[in-house]
Coordinates of C-alpha atoms in Angstrom, one line a residue:
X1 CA 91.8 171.3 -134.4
X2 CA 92.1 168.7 -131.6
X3 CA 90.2 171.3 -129.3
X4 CA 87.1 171.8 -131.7
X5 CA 86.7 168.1 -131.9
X6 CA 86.6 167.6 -128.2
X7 CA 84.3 171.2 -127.6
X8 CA 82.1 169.1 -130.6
X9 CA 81.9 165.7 -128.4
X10 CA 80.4 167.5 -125.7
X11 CA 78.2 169.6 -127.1
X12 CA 76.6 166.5 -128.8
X13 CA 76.3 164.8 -125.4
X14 CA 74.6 168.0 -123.4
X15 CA 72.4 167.9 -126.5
X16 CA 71.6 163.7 -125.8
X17 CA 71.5 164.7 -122.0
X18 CA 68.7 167.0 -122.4
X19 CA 66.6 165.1 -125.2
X20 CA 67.0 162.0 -122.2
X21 CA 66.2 164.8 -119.2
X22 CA 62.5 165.5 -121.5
X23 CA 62.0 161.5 -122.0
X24 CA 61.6 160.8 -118.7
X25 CA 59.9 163.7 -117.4
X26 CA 57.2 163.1 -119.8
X27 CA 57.6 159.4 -119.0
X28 CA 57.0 160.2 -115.0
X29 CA 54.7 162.9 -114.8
X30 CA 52.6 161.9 -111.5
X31 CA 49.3 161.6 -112.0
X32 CA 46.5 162.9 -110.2
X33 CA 44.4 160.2 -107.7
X34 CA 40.9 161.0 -106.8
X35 CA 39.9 158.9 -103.7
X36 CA 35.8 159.0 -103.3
X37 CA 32.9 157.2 -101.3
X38 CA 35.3 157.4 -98.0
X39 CA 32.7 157.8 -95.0
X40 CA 33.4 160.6 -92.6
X41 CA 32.0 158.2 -89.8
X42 CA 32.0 154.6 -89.3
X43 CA 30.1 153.5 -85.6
X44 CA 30.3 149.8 -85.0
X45 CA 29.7 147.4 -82.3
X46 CA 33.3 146.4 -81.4
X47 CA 33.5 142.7 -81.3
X48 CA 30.6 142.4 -83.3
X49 CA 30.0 144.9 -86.2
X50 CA 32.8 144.9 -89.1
X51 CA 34.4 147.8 -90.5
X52 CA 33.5 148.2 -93.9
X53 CA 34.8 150.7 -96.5
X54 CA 34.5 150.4 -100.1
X55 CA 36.1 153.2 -101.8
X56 CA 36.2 154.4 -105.9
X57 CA 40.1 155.6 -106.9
X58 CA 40.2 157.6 -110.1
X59 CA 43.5 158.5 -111.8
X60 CA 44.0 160.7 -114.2
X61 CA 46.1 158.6 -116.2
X62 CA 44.1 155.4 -115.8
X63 CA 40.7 155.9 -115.4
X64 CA 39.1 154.1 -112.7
X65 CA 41.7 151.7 -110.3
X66 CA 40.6 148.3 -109.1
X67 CA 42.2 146.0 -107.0
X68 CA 43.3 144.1 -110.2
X69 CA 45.5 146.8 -111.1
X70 CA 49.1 145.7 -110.3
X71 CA 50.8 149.0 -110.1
X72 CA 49.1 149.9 -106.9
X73 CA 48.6 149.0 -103.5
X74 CA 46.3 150.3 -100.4
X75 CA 46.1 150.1 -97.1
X76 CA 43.9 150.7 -93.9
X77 CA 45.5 151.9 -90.9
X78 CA 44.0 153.3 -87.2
X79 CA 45.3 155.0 -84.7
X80 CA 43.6 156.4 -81.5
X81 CA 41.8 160.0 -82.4
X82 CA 43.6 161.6 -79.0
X83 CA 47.4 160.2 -79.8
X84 CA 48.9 157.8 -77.8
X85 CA 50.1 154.0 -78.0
X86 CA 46.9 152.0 -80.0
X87 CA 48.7 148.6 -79.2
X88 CA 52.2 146.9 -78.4
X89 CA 54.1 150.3 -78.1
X90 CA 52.4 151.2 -81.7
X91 CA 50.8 154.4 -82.5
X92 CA 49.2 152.3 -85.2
X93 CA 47.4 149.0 -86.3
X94 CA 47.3 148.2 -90.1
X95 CA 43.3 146.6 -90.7
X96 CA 44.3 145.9 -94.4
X97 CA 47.6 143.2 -94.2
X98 CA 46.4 141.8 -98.0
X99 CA 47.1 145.1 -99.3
X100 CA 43.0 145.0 -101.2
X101 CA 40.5 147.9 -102.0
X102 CA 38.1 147.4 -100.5
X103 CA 37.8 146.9 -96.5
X104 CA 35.5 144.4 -94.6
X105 CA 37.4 143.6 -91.0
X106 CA 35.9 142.4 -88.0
X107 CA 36.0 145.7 -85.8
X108 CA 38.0 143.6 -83.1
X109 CA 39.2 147.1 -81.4
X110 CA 38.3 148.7 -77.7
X111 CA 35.4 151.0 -76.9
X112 CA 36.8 154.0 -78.6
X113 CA 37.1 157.2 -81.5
X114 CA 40.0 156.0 -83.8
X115 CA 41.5 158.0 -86.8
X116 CA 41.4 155.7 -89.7
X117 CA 44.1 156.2 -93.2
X118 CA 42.7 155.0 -96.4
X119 CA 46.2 155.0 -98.6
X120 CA 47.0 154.6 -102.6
X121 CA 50.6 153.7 -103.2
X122 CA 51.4 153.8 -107.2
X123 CA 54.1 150.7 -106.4
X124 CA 56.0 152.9 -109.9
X125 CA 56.9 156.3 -108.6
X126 CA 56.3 155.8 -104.7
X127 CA 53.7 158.4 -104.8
X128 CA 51.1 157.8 -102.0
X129 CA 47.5 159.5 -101.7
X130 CA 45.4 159.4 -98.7
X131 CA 42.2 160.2 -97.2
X132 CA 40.7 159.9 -93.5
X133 CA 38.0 159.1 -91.7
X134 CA 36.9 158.6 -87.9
X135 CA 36.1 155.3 -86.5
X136 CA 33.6 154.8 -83.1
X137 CA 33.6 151.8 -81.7
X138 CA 31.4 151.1 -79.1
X139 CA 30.7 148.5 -76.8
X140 CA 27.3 147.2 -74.9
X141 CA 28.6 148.4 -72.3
X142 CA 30.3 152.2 -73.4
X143 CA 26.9 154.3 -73.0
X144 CA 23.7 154.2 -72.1
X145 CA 21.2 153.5 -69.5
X146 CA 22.3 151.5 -66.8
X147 CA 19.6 149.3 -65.5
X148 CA 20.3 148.1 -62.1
X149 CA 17.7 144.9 -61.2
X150 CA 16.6 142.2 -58.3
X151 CA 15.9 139.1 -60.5
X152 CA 13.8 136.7 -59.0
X153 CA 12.5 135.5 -55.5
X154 CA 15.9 135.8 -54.1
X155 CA 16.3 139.1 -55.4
X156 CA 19.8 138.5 -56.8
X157 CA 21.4 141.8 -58.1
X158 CA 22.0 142.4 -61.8
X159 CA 22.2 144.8 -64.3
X160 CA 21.2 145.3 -67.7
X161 CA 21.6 148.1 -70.0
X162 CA 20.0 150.1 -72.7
X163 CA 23.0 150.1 -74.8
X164 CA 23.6 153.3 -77.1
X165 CA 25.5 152.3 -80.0
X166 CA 25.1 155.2 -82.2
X167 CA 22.3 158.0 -82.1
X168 CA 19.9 155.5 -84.6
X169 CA 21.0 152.3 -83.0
X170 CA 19.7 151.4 -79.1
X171 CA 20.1 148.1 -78.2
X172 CA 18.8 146.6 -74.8
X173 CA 22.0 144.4 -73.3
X174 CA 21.1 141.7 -70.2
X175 CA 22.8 140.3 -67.2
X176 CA 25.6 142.0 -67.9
X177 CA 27.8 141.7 -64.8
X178 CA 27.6 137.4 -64.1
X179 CA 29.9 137.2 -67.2
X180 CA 31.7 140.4 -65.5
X181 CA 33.3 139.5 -61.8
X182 CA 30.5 140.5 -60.1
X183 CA 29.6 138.2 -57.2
X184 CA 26.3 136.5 -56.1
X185 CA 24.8 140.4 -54.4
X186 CA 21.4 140.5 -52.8
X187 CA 19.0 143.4 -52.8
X188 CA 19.7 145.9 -54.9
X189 CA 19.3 149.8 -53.6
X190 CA 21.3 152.0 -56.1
X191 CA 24.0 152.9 -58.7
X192 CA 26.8 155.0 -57.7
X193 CA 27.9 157.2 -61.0
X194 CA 30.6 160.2 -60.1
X195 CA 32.0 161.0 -64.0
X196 CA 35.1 163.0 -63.8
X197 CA 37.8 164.5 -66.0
X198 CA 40.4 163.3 -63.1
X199 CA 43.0 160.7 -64.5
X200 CA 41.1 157.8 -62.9
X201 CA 38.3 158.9 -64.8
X202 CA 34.6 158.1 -64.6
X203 CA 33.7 155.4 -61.4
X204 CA 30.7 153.6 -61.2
X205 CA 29.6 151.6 -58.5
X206 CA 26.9 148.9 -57.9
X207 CA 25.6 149.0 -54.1
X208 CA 23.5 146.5 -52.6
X209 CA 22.3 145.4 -49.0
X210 CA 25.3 142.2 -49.1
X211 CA 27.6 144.5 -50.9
X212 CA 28.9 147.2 -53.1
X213 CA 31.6 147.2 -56.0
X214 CA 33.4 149.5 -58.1
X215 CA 33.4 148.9 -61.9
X216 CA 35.8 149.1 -64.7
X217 CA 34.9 152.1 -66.1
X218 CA 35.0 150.8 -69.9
X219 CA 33.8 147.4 -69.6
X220 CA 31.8 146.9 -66.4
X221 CA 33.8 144.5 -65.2
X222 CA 35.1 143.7 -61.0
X223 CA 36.8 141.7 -59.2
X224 CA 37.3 141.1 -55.1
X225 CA 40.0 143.9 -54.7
X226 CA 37.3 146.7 -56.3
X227 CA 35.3 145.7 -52.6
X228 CA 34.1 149.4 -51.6
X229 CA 35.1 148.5 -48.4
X230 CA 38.6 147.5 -49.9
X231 CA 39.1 149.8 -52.7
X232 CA 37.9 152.7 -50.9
X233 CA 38.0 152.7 -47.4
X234 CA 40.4 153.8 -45.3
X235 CA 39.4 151.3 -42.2
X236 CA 39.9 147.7 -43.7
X237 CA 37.3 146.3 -40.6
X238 CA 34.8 148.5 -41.9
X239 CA 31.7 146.4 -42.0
X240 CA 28.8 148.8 -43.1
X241 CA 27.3 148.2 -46.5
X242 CA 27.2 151.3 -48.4
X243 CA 23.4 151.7 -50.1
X244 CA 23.4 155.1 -51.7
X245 CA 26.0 157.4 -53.1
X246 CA 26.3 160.9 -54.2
X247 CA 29.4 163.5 -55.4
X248 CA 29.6 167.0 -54.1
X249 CA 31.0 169.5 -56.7
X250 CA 31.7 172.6 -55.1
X251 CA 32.3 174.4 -58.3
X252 CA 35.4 172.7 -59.3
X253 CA 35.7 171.8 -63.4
X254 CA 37.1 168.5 -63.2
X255 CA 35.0 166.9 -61.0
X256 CA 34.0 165.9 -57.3
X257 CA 35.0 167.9 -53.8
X258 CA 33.7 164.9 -51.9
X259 CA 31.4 162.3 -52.1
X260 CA 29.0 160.7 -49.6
X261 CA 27.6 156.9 -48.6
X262 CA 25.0 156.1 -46.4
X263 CA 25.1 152.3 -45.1
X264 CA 23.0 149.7 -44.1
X265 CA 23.7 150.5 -40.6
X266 CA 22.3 154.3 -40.9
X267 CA 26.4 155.9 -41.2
X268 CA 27.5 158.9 -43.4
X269 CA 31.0 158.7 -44.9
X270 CA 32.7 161.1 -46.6
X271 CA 35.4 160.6 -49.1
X272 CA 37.3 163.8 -48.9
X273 CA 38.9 164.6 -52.2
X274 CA 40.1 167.6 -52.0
X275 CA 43.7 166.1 -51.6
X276 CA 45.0 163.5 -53.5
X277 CA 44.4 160.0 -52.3
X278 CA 41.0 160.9 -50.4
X279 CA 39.1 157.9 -48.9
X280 CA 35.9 157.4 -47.0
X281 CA 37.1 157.3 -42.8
X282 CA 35.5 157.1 -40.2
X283 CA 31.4 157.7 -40.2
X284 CA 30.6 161.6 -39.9
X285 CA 27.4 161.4 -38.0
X286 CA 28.9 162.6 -35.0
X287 CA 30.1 166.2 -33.8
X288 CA 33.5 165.2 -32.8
X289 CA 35.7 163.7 -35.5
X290 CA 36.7 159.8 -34.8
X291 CA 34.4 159.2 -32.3
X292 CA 30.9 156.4 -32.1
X293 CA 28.4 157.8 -34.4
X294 CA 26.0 159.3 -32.6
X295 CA 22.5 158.7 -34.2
X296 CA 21.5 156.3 -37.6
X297 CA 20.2 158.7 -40.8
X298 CA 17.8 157.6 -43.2
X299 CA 19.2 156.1 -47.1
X300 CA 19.3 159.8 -48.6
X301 CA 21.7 162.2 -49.5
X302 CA 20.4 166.0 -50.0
X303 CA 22.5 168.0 -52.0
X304 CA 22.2 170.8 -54.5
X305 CA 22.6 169.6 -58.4
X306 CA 23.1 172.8 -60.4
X307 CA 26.1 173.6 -62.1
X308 CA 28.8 174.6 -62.1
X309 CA 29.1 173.9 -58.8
X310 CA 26.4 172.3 -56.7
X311 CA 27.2 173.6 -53.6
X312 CA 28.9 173.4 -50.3
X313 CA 26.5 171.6 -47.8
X314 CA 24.5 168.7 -48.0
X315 CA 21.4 167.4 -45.7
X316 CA 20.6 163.9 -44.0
X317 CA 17.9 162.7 -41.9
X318 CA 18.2 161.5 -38.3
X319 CA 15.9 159.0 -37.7
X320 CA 16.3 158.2 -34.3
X321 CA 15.7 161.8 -32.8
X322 CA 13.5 162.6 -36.5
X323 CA 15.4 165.8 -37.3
X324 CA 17.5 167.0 -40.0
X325 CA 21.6 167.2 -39.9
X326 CA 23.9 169.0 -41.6
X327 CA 27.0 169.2 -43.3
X328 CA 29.4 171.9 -44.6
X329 CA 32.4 171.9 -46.6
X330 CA 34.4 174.6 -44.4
X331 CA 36.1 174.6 -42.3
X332 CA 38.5 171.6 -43.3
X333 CA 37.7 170.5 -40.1
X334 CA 34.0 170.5 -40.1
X335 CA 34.5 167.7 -43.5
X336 CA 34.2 164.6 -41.0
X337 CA 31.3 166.3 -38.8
X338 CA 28.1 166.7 -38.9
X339 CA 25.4 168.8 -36.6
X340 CA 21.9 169.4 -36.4
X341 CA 20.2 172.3 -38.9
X342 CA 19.3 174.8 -36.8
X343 CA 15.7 176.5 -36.9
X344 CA 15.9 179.7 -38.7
X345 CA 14.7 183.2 -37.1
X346 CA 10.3 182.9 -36.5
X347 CA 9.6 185.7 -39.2
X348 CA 11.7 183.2 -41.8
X349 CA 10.8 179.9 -40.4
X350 CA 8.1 177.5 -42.3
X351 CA 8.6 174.8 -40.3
X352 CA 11.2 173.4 -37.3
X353 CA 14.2 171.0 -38.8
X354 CA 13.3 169.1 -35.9
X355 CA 10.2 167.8 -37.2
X356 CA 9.4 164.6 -35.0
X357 CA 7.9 162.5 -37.9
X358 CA 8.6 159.9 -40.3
X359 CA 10.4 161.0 -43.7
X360 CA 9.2 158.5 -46.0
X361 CA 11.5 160.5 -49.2
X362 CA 14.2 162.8 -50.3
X363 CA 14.9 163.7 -54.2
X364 CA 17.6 166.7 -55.1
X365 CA 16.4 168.5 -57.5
X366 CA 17.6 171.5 -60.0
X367 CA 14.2 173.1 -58.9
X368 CA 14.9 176.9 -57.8
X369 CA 18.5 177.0 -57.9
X370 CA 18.9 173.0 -56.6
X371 CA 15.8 172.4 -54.3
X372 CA 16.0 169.2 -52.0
X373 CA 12.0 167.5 -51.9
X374 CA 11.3 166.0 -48.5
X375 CA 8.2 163.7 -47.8
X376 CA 7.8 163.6 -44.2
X377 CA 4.5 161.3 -42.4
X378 CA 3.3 162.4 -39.1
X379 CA 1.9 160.2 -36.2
X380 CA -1.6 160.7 -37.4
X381 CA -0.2 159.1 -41.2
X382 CA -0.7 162.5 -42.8
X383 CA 2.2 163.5 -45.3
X384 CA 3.5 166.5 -45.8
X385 CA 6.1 168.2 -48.3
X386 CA 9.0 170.4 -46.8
X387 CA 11.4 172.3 -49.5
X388 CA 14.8 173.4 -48.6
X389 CA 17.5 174.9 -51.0
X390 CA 20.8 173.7 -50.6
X391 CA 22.3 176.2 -53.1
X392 CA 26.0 177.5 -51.3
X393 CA 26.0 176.8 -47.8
X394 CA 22.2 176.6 -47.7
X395 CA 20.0 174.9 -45.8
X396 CA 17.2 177.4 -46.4
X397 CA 13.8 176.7 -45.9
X398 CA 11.6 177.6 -49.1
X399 CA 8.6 176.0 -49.2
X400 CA 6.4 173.7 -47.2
X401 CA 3.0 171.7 -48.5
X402 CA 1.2 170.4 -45.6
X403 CA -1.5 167.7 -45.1
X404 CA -1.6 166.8 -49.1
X405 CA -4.9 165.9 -49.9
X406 CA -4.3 163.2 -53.2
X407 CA -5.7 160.1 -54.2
X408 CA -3.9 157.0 -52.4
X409 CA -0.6 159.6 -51.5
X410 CA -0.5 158.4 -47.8
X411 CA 0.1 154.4 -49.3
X412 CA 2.2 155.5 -51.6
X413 CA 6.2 154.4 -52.2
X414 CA 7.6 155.8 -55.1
X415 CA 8.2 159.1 -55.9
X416 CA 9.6 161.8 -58.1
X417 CA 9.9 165.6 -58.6
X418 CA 10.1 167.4 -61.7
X419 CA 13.9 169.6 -62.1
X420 CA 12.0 172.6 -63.8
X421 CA 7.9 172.6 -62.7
X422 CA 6.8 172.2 -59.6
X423 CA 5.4 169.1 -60.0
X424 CA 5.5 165.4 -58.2
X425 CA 4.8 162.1 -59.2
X426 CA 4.0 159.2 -57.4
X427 CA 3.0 155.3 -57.7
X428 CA 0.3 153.0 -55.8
X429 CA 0.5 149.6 -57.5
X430 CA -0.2 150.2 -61.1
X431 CA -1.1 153.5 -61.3
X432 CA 1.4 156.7 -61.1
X433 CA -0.1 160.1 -60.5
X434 CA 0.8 162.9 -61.3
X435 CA 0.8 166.3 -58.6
X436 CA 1.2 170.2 -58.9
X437 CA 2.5 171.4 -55.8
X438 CA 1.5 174.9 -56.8
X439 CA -2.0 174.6 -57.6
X440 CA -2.8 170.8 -55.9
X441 CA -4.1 169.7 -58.8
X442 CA -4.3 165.6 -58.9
X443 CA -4.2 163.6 -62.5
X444 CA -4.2 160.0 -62.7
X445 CA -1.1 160.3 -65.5
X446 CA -0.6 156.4 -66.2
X447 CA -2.1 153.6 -65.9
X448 CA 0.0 150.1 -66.3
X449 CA -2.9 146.9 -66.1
X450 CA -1.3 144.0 -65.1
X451 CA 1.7 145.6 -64.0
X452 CA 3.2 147.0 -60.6
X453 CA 5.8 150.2 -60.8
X454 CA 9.1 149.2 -59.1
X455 CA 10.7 152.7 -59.7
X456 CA 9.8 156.5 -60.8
X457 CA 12.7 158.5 -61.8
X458 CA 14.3 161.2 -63.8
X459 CA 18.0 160.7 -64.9
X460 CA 19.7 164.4 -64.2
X461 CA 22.8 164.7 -66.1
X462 CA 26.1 164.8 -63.8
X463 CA 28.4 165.7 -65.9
X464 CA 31.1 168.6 -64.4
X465 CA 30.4 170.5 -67.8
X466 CA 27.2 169.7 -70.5
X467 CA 29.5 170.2 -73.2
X468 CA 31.8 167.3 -72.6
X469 CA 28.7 165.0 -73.1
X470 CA 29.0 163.3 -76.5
X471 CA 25.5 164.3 -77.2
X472 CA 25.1 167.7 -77.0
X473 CA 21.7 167.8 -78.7
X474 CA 18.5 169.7 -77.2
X475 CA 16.9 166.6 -77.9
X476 CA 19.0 164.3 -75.9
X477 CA 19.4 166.9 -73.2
X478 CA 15.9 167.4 -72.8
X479 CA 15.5 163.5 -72.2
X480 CA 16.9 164.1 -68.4
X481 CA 13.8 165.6 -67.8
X482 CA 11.3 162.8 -69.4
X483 CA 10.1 160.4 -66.1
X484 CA 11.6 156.9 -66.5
X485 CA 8.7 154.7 -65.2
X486 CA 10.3 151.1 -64.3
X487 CA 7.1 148.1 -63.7
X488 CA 7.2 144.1 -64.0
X489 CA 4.5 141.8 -65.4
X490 CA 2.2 140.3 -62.9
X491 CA 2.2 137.8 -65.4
X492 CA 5.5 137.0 -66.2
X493 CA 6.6 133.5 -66.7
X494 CA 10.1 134.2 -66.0
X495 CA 12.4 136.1 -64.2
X496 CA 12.2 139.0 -67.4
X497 CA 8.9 140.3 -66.7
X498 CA 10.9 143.9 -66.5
X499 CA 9.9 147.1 -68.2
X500 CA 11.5 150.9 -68.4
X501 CA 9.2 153.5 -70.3
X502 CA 10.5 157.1 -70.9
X503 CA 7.7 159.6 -70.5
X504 CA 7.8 163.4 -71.7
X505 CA 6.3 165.9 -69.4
X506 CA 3.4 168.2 -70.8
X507 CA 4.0 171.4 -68.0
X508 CA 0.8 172.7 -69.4
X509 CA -1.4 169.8 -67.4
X510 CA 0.9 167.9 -66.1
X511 CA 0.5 164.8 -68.6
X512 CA 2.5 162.3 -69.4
X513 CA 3.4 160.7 -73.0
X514 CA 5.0 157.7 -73.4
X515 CA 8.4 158.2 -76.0
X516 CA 9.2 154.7 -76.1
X517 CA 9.4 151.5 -73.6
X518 CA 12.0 148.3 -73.4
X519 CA 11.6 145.1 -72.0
X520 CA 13.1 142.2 -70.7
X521 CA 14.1 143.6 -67.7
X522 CA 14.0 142.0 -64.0
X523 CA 12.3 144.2 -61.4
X524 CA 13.9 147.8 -61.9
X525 CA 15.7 149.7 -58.9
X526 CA 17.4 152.5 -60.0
X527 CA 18.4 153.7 -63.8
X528 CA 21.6 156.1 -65.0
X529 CA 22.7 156.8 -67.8
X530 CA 26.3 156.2 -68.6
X531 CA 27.1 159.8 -69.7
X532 CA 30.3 159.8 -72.4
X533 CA 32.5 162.5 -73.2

């Protein structure tokens, strides 16, 4: 009898235990969040633009949940899109430390792509629902056109930018190096850009007749120690100014064999990276490594542009003895040498590489397979075009377009030569004309009143692989083949008097018409877009 009442006790407790167990998992069911009006991109201005996400929560308890709603709590939290350490040894920054719906922070975060967490804690069961988004933050200075100037009578070097916030949003950005490190330069000549996948990543230089400097590749800014002569020479007594600068990719995916400078004082260098820790030595204008260069070449670099590779030679211009050297990248040795081209065989040779004129202009181009453009002026002042494809180990001789016959060519001093027709453009004060090489054919293509053109130029791409560009568009590749035509106001009150228009090319006629123009400018030397992967 004792044993039924204890087997009794029991059974009426399991019984309680499970009516309990069925209260409180009705009592707990979780219920269902919906998370909605989330963007899939936010692209701000760091430093300036705020992040702003207002986003509806639906439960399917509850209806809608606003931030009056006690039992829950949210949160905003970023981390960098790639991985790695966002701040402080953190993988992550929490934007949201008042725990509110709705987001509206100052985007106070580097030049970057950021994963962003939008989060929905129910503070009663611990249950948390989430939803992500991407973040771009970009700065004036993270893509763009740089726009390298002489401001004023001294000509004092600065740069502006065309700054590319987002594919709808392009902003013009001034002076940007005085605030930057850069120190009082004279005389522009030309931006150094050599983008790379290397660990060191992209470099960008500024070069000028009183000095050149590299830049922080992010935000453009220097210092004394990124001196080209200190950052990047081996010889610390160097005293050359370096004026123009060009990479050599000899097919390799990650960026630059080499690169070359030309100086002030008519010296090739080359920066040998095909080992690590490759620096510009001694100048290469000379046959035997080490010693006294031998002759001065002219400010111009001609090497082959195509991908993937663009070759394995590159071409200068000897202006004391007027004839054209060469370069080669093997043998190893050869890589701090140069020699004179050599004529080819008479039934192939156009014309003698010992030319005893004037060149007046070099361009590479991606012309039939990477075609290098040279404008050479005999004694008589008659100028004439020589073509020579630096595709491998070229050097080959491929055209020649003697004694052009164009309206006001022989005073002209700007040029530029079209990557995919055969066409050249040049400028005579306010005026740029337009030339076919094939048929000869002359158009006057713009006309600026007022105004005098300071540069012609189109901006080829140098990325070691088009789809690393953030842009991959046909539209914004196709724009490295509009001609940038940089003038200044004859009027201008002010040192601003600056103006870059982007012109697309009709290959029907040879026309030009203008896609847009920006202002504010000084007087324009060279443009490049800061390419972004």
């Amino acid at each position: 009898m004792k044993i039924l009442k204890i087997c009794s006790i029991l059974l009426i407790i399991a019984l309680s235990s499970c009516y309990d167990d069925k209260g409180n998992y009705d009592y707990h069911e979780v219920a269902t969040l919906n998370i909605e009006n989330i963007p899939e991109l936010i692209e701000v201005l760091g430093n300036s633009d705020h992040i702003i996400v207002k986003p509806k929560i639906t439960s399917s308890f509850e209806g809608e949940i606003t931030d009056a709603n006690p039992n829950f709590e949210f949160g905003y939290r970023v981390e960098f899109k790639t991985g790695g350490t966002i701040v402080n040894g953190s993988k992550w920054v929490d934007l949201n430390p008042s725990k509110r719906k709705d987001l509206d922070t100052l985007a106070s975060l580097n030049a970057n792509t950021y994963l962003g967490w939008f989060t929905v804690t129910d503070k009663r069961t611990g249950v948390t629902t989430s939803a992500k988004f991407e973040i771009k933050v970009a700065s004036p200075t993270s893509e763009g056109y740089m726009v390298l100037c002489n401001e004023g009578a001294n000509n004092r070097v600065r740069m502006d930018m065309i700054s590319v916030i987002s594919k709808d949003r392009i902003v013009p950005a001034y002076d940007l190096l005085s605030s930057r490190g850069l120190p009082e330069l004279k005389n522009a000549t030309k931006i150094g850009f050599y983008p790379n996948r290397f660990s060191q990543g992209d470099m960008i230089y500024v070069l000028s007749e009183s000095g050149a400097y590299k830049l922080n590749k992010d935000l453009l800014t220097t210092k004394e120690a990124n001196n080209m002569k200190f950052s990047d020479f081996i010889l610390p007594n160097t005293v050359d100014n370096p004026l123009v600068y060009a990479t050599l990719n000899d097919g390799f995916p990650f960026g630059s064999d080499g690169n070359f400078i030309v100086t002030d004082k008519g010296n090739i260098f080359f920066q040998d990276l095909s080992s690590a820790g490759g620096a510009f030595e001694y100048p290469i204008n000379t046959p035997i490594r080490g010693q006294a260069p031998a002759y001065r070449v002219a400010p111009y670099i001609g090497i082959s542009p195509m991908r993937p590779g663009n070759g394995s030679s590159a071409i200068f211009y000897d202006i004391d003895n007027q004839r054209f050297i060469g370069w080669v990248s093997s043998p190893s040795a050869a890589r701090q040498t140069c020699t004179p081209v050599p004529d080819p065989a008479a039934a192939e040779m156009l014309f003698s590489f010992k030319t005893g004129m004037k060149l007046v202009y070099m361009e590479n181009t991606r012309f039939s397979d990477g075609l290098v453009y040279a404008i050479l002026q005999d004694n008589n002042g008659t100028r004439h075009i020589y073509g020579i494809n630096m595709a491998g180990k070229g050097m080959k001789q491929v055209v020649k377009y003697e004694s052009i016959n164009a309206p006001e060519f022989a005073s002209a001093n700007k040029f530029a030569f079209h990557s995919q027709y055969p066409f050249m453009y040049y400028a005579v004060g306010d005026k740029v004309y337009s030339y076919n090489l094939g048929t000869k054919a002359t158009e006057s293509a713009i006309t600026l009143p007022g105004e005098t053109i300071t540069m012609l130029k189109f901006n080829l791409y140098v990325q070691p692989n088009l789809a690393d560009l953030n842009d991959k568009s046909d539209e914004f590749l196709s724009r490295q083949f509009e001609l940038m035509v940089g003038s200044y106001s004859n009027a201008a009150k002010d040192i601003n008097g600056g103006k870059l228009g982007f012109y697309k090319v009709n290959n029907n006629n040879n026309t030009l018409t203008k896609r847009i123009d920006y202002s504010g400018f000084a007087h324009i030397v060279d443009v490049v877009y800061r390419e972004r992967r």
